[in-house]
Coordinates of C-alpha atoms in Angstrom, one line a residue:
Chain G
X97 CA -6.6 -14.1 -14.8
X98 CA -4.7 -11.9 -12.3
X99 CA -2.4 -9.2 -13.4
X100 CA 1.0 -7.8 -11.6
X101 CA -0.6 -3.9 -10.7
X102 CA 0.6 -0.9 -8.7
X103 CA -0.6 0.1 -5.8
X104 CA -1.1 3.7 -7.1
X105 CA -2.6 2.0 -10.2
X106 CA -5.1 -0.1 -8.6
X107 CA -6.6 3.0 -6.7
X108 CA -7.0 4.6 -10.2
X109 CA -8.6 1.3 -12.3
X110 CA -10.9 0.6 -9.1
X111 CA -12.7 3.9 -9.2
X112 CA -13.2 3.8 -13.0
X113 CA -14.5 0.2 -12.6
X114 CA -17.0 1.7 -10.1
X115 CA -18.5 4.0 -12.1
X116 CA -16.6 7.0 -11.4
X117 CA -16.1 9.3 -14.3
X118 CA -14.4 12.6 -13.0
X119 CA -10.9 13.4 -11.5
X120 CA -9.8 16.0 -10.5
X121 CA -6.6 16.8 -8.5
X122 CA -2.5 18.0 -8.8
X123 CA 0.3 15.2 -8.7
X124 CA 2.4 14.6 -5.4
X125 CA 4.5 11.7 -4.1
X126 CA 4.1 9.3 -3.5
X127 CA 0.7 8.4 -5.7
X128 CA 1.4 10.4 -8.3
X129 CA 0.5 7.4 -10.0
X130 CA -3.0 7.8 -9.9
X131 CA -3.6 11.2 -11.8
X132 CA -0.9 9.9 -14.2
X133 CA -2.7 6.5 -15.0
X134 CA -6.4 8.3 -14.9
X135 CA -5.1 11.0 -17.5
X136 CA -5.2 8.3 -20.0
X137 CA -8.0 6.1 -18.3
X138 CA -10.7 8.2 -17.8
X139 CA -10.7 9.7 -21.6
X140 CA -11.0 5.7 -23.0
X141 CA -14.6 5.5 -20.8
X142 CA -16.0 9.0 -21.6
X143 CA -15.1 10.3 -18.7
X144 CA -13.0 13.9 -17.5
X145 CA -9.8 14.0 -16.2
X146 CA -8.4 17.4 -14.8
X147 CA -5.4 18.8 -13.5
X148 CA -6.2 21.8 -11.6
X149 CA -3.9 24.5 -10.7
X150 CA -3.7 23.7 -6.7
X151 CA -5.0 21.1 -4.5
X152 CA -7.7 24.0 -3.3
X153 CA -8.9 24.2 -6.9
X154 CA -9.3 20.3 -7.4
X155 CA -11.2 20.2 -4.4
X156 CA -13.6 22.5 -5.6
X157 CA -14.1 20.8 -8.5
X158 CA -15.4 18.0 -6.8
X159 CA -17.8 19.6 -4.5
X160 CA -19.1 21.1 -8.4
X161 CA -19.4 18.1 -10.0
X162 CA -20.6 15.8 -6.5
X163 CA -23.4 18.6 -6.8
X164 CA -24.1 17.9 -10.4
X165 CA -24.9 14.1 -8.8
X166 CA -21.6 12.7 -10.6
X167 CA -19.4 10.0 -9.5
X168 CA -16.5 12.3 -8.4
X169 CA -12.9 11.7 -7.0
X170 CA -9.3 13.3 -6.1
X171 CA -6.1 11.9 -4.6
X172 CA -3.7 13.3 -3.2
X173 CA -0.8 13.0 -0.1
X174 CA -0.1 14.7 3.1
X175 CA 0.3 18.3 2.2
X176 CA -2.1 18.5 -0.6
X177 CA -5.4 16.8 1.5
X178 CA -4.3 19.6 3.9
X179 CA -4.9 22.1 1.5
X180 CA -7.9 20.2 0.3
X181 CA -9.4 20.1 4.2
X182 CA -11.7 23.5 3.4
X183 CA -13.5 21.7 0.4
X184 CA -14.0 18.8 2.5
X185 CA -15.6 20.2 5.0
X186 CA -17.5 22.2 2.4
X187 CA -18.6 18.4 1.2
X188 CA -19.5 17.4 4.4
X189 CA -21.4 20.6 5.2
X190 CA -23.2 20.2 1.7
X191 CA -23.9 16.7 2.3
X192 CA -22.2 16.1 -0.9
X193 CA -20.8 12.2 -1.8
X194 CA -17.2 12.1 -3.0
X195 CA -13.9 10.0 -2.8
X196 CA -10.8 11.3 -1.5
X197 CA -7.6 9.4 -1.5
X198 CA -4.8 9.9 0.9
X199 CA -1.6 8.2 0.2
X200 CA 0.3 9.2 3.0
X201 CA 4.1 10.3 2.9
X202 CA 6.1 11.6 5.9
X203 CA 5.4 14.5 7.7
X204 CA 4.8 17.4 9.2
X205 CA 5.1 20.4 6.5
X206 CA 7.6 19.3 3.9
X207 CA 8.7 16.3 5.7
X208 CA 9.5 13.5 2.9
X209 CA 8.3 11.2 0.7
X210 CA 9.1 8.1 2.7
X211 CA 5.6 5.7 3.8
X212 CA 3.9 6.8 7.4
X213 CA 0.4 6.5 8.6
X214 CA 0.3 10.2 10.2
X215 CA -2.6 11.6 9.0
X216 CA -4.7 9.4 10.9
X217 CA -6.0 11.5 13.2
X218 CA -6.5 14.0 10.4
X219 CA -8.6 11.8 8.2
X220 CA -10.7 10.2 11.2
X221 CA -10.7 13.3 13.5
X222 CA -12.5 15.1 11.1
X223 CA -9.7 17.8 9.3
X224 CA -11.2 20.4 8.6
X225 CA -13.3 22.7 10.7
X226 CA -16.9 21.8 12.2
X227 CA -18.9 19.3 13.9
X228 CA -18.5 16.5 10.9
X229 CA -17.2 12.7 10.2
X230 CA -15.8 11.4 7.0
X231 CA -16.2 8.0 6.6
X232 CA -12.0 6.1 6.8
X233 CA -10.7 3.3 4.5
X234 CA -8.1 1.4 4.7
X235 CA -6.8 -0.8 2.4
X236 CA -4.0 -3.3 3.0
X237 CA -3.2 -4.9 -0.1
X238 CA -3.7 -4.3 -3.3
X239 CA -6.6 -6.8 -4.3
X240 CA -8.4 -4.8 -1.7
X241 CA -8.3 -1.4 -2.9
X242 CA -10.8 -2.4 -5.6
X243 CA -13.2 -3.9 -3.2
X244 CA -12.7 -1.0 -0.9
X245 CA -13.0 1.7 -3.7
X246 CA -16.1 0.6 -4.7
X247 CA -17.5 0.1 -1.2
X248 CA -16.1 4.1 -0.9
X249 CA -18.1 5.1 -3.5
X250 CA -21.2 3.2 -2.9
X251 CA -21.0 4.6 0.9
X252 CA -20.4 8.3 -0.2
X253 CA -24.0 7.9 -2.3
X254 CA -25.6 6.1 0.1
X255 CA -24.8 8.3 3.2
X256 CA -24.5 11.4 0.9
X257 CA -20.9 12.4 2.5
X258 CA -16.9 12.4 1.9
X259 CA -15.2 9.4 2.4
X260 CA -11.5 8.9 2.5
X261 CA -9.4 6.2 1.4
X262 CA -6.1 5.7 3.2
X263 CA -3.0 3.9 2.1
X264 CA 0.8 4.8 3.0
X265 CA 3.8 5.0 0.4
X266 CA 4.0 1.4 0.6
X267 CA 0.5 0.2 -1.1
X268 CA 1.0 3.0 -3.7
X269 CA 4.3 2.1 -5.0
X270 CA 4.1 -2.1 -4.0
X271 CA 3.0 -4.4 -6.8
X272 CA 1.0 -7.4 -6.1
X273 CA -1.4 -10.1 -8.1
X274 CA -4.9 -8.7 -8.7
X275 CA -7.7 -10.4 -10.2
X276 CA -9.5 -7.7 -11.8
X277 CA -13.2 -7.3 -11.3
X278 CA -15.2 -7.6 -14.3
X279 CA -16.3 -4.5 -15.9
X280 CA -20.1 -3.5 -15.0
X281 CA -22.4 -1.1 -15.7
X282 CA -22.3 0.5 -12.6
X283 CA -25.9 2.1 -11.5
X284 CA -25.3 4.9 -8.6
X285 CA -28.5 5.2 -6.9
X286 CA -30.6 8.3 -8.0
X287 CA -29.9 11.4 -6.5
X288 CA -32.8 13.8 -6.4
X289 CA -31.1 16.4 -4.4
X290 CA -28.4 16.9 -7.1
X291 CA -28.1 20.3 -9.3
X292 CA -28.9 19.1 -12.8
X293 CA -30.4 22.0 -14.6
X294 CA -33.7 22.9 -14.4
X295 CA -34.8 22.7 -18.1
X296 CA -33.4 19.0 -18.8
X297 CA -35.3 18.1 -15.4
X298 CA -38.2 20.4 -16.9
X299 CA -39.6 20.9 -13.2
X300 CA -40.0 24.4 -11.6
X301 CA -37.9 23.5 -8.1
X302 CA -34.4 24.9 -7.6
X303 CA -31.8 22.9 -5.7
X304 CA -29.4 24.7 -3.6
X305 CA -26.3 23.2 -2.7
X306 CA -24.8 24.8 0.5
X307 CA -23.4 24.2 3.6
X308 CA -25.0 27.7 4.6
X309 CA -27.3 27.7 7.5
X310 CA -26.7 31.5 9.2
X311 CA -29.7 30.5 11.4
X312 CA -27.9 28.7 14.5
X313 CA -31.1 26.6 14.8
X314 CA -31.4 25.7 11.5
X315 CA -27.2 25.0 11.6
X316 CA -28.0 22.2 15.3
X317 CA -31.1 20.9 12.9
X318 CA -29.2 20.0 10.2
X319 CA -26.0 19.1 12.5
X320 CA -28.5 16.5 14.2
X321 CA -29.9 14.8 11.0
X322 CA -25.8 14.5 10.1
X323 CA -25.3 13.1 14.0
X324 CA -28.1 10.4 13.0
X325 CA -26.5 9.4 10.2
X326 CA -23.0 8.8 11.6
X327 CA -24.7 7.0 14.7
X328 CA -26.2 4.7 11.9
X329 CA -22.8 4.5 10.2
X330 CA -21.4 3.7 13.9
X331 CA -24.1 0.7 13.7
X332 CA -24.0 -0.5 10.7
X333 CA -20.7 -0.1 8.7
X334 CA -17.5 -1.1 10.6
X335 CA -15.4 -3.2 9.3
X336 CA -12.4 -5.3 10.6
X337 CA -10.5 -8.2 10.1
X338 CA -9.3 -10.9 12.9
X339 CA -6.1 -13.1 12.3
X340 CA -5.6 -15.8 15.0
X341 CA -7.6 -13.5 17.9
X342 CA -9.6 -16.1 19.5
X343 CA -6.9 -17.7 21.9
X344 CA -5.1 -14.9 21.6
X345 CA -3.4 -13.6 25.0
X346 CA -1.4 -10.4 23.5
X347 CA -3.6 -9.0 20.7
X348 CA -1.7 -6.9 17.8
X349 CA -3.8 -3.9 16.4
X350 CA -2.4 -2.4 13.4
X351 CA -4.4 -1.0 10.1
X352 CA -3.4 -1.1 6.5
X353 CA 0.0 -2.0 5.2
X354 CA 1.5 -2.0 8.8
X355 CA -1.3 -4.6 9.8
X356 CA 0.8 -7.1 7.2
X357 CA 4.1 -6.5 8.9
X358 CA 2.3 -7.0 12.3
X359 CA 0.6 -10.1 10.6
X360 CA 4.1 -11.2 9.9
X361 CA 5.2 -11.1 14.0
X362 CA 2.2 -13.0 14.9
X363 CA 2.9 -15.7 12.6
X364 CA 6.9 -15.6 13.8
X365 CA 5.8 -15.6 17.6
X366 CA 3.5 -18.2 17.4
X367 CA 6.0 -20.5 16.4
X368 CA 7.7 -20.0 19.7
X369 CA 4.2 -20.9 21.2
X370 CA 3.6 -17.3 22.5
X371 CA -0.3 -16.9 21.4
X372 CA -0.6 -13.6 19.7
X373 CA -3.5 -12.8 17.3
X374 CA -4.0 -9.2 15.1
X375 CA -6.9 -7.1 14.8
X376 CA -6.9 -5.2 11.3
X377 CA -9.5 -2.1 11.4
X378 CA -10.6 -2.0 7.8
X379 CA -12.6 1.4 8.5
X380 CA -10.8 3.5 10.7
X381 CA -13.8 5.6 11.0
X382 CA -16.3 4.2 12.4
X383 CA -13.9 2.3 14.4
X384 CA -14.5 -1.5 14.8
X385 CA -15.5 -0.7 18.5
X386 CA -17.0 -4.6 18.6
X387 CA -13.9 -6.3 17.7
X388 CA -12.9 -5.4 21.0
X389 CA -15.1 -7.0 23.5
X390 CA -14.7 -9.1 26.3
X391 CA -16.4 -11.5 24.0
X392 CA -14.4 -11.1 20.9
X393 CA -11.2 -11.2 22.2
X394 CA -11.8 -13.7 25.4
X395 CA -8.3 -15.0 26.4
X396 CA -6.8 -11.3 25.6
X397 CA -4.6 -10.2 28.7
X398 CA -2.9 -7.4 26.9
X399 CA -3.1 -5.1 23.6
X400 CA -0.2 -3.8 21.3
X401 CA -1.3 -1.0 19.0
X402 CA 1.8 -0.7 16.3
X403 CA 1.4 2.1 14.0
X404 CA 3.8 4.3 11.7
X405 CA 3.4 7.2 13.3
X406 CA 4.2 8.7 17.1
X407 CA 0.4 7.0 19.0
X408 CA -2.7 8.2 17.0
X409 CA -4.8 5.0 16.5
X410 CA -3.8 3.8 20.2
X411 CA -6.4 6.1 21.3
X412 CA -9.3 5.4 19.4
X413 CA -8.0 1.4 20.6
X414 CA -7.8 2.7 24.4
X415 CA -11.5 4.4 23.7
X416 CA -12.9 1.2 22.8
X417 CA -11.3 -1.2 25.6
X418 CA -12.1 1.5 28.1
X419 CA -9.9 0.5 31.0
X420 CA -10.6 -3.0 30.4
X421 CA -7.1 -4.0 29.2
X422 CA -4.0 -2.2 29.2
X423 CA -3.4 -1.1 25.7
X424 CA 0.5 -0.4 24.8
X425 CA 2.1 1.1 21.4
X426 CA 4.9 0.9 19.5
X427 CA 5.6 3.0 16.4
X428 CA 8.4 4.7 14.4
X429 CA 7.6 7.9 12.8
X430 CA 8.8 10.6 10.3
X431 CA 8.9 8.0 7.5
X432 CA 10.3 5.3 8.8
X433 CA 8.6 1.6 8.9
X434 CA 9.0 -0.3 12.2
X435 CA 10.7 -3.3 11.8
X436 CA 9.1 -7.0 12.1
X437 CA 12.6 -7.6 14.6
X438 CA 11.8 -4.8 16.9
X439 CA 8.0 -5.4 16.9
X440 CA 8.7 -9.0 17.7
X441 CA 11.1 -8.0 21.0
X442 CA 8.5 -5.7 21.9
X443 CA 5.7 -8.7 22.0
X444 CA 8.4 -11.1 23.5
X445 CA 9.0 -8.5 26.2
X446 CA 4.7 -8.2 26.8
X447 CA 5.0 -12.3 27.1
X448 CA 6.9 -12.4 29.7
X449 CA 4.9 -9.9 31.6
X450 CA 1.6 -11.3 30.6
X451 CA 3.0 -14.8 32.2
Chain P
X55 CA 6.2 -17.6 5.4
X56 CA 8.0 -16.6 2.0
X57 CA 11.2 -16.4 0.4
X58 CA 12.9 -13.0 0.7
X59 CA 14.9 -11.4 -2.1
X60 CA 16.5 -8.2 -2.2
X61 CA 18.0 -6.6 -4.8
X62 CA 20.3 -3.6 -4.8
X63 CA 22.7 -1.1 -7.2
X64 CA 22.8 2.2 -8.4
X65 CA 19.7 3.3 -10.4
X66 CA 20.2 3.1 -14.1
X67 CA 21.7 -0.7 -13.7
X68 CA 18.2 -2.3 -13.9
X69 CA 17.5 -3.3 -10.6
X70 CA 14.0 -2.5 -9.9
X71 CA 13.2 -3.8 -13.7
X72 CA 14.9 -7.4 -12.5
X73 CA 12.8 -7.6 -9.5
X74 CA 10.1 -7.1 -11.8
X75 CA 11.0 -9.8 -14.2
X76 CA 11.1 -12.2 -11.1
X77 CA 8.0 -11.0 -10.2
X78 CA 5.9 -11.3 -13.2
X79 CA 7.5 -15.0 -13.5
X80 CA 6.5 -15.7 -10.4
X81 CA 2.9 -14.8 -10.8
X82 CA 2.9 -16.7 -14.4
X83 CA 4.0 -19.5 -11.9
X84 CA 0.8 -19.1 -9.4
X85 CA 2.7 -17.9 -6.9
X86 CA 2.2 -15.5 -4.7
X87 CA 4.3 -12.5 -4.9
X88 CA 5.1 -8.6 -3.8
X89 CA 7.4 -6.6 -5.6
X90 CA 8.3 -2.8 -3.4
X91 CA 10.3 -0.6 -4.7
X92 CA 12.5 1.9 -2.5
X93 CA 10.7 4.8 -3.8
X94 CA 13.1 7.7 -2.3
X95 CA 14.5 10.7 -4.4
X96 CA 16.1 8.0 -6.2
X97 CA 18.0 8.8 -9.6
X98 CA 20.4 7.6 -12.0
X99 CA 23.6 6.9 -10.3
X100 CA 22.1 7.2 -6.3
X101 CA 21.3 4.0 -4.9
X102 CA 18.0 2.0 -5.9
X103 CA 16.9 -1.3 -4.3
X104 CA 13.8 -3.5 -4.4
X105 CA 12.1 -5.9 -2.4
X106 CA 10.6 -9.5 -4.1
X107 CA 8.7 -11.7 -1.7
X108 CA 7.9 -15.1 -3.1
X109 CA 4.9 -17.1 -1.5
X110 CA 5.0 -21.1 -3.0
X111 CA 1.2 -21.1 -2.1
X112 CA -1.3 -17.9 -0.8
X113 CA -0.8 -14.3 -1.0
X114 CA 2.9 -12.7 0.5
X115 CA 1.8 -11.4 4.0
X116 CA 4.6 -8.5 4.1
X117 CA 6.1 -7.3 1.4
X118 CA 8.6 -5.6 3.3
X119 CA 12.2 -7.3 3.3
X120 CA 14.1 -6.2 6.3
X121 CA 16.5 -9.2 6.4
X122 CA 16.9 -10.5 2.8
X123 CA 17.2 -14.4 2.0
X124 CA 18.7 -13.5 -1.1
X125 CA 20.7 -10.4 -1.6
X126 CA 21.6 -9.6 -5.1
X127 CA 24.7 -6.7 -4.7
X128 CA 24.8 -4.7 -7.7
X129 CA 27.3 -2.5 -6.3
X130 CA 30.1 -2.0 -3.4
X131 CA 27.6 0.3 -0.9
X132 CA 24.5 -2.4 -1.6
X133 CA 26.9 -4.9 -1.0
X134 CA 28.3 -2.7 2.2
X135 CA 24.6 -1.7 3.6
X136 CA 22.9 -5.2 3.4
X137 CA 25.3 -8.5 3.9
X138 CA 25.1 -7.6 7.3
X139 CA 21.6 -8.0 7.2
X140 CA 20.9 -10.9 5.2
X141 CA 19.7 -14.3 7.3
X142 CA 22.5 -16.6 8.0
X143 CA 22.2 -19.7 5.5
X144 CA 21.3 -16.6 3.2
X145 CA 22.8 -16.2 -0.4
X146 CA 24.7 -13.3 -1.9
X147 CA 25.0 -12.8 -4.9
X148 CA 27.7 -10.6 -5.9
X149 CA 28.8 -8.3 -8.9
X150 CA 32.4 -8.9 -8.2
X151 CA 33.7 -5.9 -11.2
X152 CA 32.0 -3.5 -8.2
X153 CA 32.9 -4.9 -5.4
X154 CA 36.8 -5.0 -4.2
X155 CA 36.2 -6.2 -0.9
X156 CA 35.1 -9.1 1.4
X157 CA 32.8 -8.8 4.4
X158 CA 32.6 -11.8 6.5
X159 CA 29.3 -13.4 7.7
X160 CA 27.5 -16.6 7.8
X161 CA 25.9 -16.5 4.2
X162 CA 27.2 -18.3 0.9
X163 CA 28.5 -15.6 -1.2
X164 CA 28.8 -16.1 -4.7
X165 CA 30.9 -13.5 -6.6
X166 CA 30.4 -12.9 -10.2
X167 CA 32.1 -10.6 -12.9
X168 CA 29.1 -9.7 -14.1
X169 CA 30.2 -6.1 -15.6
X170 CA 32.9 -8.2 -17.2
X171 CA 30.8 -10.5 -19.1
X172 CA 28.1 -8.5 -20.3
X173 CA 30.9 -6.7 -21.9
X174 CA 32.0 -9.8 -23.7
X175 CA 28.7 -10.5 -24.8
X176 CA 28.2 -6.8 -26.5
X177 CA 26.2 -4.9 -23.5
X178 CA 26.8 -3.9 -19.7
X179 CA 23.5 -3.2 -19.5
X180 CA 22.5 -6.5 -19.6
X181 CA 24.1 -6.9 -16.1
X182 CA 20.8 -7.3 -14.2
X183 CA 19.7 -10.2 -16.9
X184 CA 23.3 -11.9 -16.1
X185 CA 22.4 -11.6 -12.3
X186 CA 19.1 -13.3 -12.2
X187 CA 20.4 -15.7 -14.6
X188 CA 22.6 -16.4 -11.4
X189 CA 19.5 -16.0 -9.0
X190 CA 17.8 -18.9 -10.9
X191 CA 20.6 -20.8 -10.9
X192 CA 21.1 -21.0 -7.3
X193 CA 17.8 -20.4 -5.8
X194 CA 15.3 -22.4 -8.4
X195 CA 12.4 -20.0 -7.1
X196 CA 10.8 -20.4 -10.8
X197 CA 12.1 -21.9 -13.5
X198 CA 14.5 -21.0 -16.1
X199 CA 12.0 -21.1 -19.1
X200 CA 9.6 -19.0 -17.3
X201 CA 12.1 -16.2 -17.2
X202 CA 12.6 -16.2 -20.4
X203 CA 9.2 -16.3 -21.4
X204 CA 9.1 -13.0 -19.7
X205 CA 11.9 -11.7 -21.3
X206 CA 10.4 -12.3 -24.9
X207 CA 7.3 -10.6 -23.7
X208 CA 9.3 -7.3 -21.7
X209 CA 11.7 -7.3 -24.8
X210 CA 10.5 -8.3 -27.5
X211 CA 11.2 -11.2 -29.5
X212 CA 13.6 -9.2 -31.8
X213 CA 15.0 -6.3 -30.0
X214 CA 17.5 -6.5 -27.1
X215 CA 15.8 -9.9 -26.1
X216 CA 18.7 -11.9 -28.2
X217 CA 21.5 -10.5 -26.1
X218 CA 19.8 -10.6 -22.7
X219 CA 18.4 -14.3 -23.8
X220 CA 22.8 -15.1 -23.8
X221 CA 23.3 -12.4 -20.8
X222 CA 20.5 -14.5 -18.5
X223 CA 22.5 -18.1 -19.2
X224 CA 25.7 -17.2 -19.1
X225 CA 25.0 -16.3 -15.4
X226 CA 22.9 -18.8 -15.0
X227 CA 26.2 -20.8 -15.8
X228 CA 28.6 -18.8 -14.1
X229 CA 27.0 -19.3 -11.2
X230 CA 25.9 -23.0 -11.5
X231 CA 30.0 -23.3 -12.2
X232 CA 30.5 -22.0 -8.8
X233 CA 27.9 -23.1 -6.7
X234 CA 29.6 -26.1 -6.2
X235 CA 32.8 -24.1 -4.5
X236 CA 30.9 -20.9 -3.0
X237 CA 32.3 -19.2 -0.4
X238 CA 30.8 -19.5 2.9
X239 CA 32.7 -16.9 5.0
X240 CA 31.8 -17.2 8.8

């Protein structure tokens, strides 16, 4: 039976149905939502909710209990995962798994409360300081926040790193049908690495958790076997989605809640016979590189990128088309949405160049 | 693609709960269906507005309403801000005890004393039951029964439902009374 659930809400009842058991983290808008639902969740399932004191301190408190090999996630928005970027890093440098949620509100500093998609470069750029990736979701809708929560976690244990889910003011306040997924016991795989006390273990070994390597060989060594991993990442874990791409002469490229709107202007332009199609990255890092070949999008003769923020994703989209096709944007910032009316003139005006 | 409603007032006059009633009919109805809120610093007495998108069959591809189909004005700056922007052919419904004035465009505008009548019937704030009373009425997008099996459920079957049970027909008929001689102001 499918239930009528927040955004925010969703992001909270997915991680608990995938086995995580610890938040910790300090409210903001706009998903404040998720600490608020959690408070009472987590409690009902055994599990710990916390506030801390800052965003620092919640972050902290992950990398502690990721370490103690739990199922471990924070939330937070714009100026909070900023604060958060050290102990992310940390994670990263520790090879430690853990979900972070980013529901995105307008910025820089202060900025407002109002939905954007700014912080992309932030989440897929890396963030913090160092040579490091964190693997990018992001959700659209609100049936697929649970199936990309639980992928989040299942790809932080299996590639022992951070991953970030992203989702704009929009999917944290909207409300949508959901079918929930059944309740399972959810079995992370084992994780020998992590710190669980030497007498319950009752083995002689210590395990160190730190991203410590004052050795600048040692640092490359472990940076390499990191490098390896994301390459495998790169091969094996994008994720997109195509709408209408294969005839497709101008070819839309927008991700999460902004990718519906776009979705929207194909449909409208269509029925004026202009053949536009809409490529959806679902993992913004590692970007869907494939999605753009000659082969995949065949009759493409130009690309739209349309974003809500000033041009970030436009280059990872230029990166991947290399020359190939000229790649234009379109995006308001600062908080505000673009509209499907000025998105459609925008594609009308690329028809009549393309013909 | 879907039907568009927007709904709009000051906050405290129920507007983002009537956009949730509508929803959770519509999903009781297997529709499809978004419900987004305009999640600003909103508080009681500044401005609150929410966006329903209806889908007869699949999931609502954007549940963003730029250009209503259906634009319930709760109050004279909703009414103000979004006639202009509702689709021609679209319907506006209007809380006529707020509103002392008459934009012109090519939409049917019904206006309703809704203030007025919820008085009469021992509440104002039933006015957002009294306006989608009205919605049903003109637009059909679920049925009546539906509604007010949501109602029971959101209210409870003693409670405030009685009064917003006689607050939802009485604009169901005050509008079906002038549907028949809306204004279509071009």
């Amino acid at each position: 039976m499918k239930v009528l659930m927040k955004g925010n809400e969703a992001f909270a009842e997915a991680a608990v149905r995938a086995g995580c058991r610890y938040f910790f983290g300090y409210p903001i808008t706009p998903q404040s939502e998720v600490p608020h639902y959690l408070a009472k969740r987590l409690p009902e399932v055994g599990g710990v909710f916390l506030q801390a004191e800052s965003e620092v301190a919640a972050i902290n408190m992950v990398y502690g209990a990721a370490a103690a090999g739990a199922r471990v996630m924070t939330s937070s928005s714009g100026p909070g995962i900023s604060l958060m970027q050290e102990g992310i890093s940390y994670l990263a440098g520790a090879e430690l798994p853990a979900v972070i949620v980013n529901i995105m509100r307008g910025g820089p500093g202060l900025g407002n409360i109002a939905p954007t998609q700014a912080d992309y470069f932030q989440a897929v750029k890396g963030g913090g300081h160092g040579d490091y990736r964190v693997i990018v979701l992001a959700p659209a809708n609100v049936g697929e926040i649970f199936t990309l929560m639980e992928k989040a976690f299942d790809l932080a244990d299996k590639y022992r790193m951070p991953v970030m889910v992203l989702g704009d003011g929009i999917l944290g306040q909207v409300m949508e049908p959901v079918e929930l997924p059944p309740l399972k016991e959810v079995n992370p795989p084992p994780k020998p690495w992590a710190a669980t006390g030497k007498i319950e273990r009752n083995d002689k070994t210590r395990r160190i958790i730190n991203s410590l390597y004052i050795v600048p060989e040692e640092n490359e060594k472990h940076l390499e076997q990191q490098f390896a991993k994301y390459r495998q990442i790169e091969e094996s874990e994008p994720l997109h989605e195509n709408f209408l791409v294969e005839d497709a002469q101008i070819i839309l490229v927008s991700f999460g809640t902004m990718a519906r709107i776009a979705k929207s202007v194909v449909l409208k332009v269509r029925e004026r016979g202009i053949k536009a199609g809409l490529i959806r990255p679902i993992t913004l890092w590692p970007f869907p590189k494939k999605a753009f070949t000659a082969a995949s999008i065949p009759a493409a003769k130009k690309i739209l990128t349309v974003e809500m923020n000033g041009g970030q994703m436009v280059e990872d989209v230029r990166l991947a088309v290399n020359g190939r096709i000229e790649v234009d944007f379109f995006g308001r910032t600062g908080g505000m949405v673009p509209e499907s009316n000025q998105i459609m003139e925008k594609v009308l005006a690329i028809a009549r160049e393309v013909e | 693609m879907g039907k568009n409603f927007l709904m709009a007032g000051f906050g405290g006059q129920g507007v983002l709960l009537m956009g949730e009633l509508l929803a959770k009919a519509a999903l009781l109805e297997n529709k499809g269906v978004s419900w987004l809120p305009a999640y600003g610093p909103e508080m009681r007495g500044g401005t609150a507005n929410c966006a329903v998108v209806i889908e007869e069959e699949g999931e609502v591809v954007s549940p963003l309403v730029f250009e209503p189909e259906v634009l319930v004005a709760f109050n004279k700056p909703s009414y103000l801000k979004f006639l202009p922007k509702t689709v021609p052919g679209g319907i506006v419904i209007v809380n006529s005890d707020l509103v002392d004035v008459k934009l012109s465009g090519p939409v049917r505008q019904v206006f309703l004393p809704a203030n007025q009548a919820c008085l009469e019937l021992g509440s104002m704030k039933a006015v957002n039951i009294y306006l989608l009373g009205a919605l049903i009425a003109l637009t059909s997008v679920v049925k009546a029964e539906t509604i007010l099996g949501v109602l029971k459920e959101v209210f409870g079957p003693k409670g405030v439902y009685p009064l917003n049970e006689k607050a939802f027909w009485r604009g169901y008929d005050d509008a079906g009374k002038r549907a028949n001689h809306v204004e279509t102001v071009n």
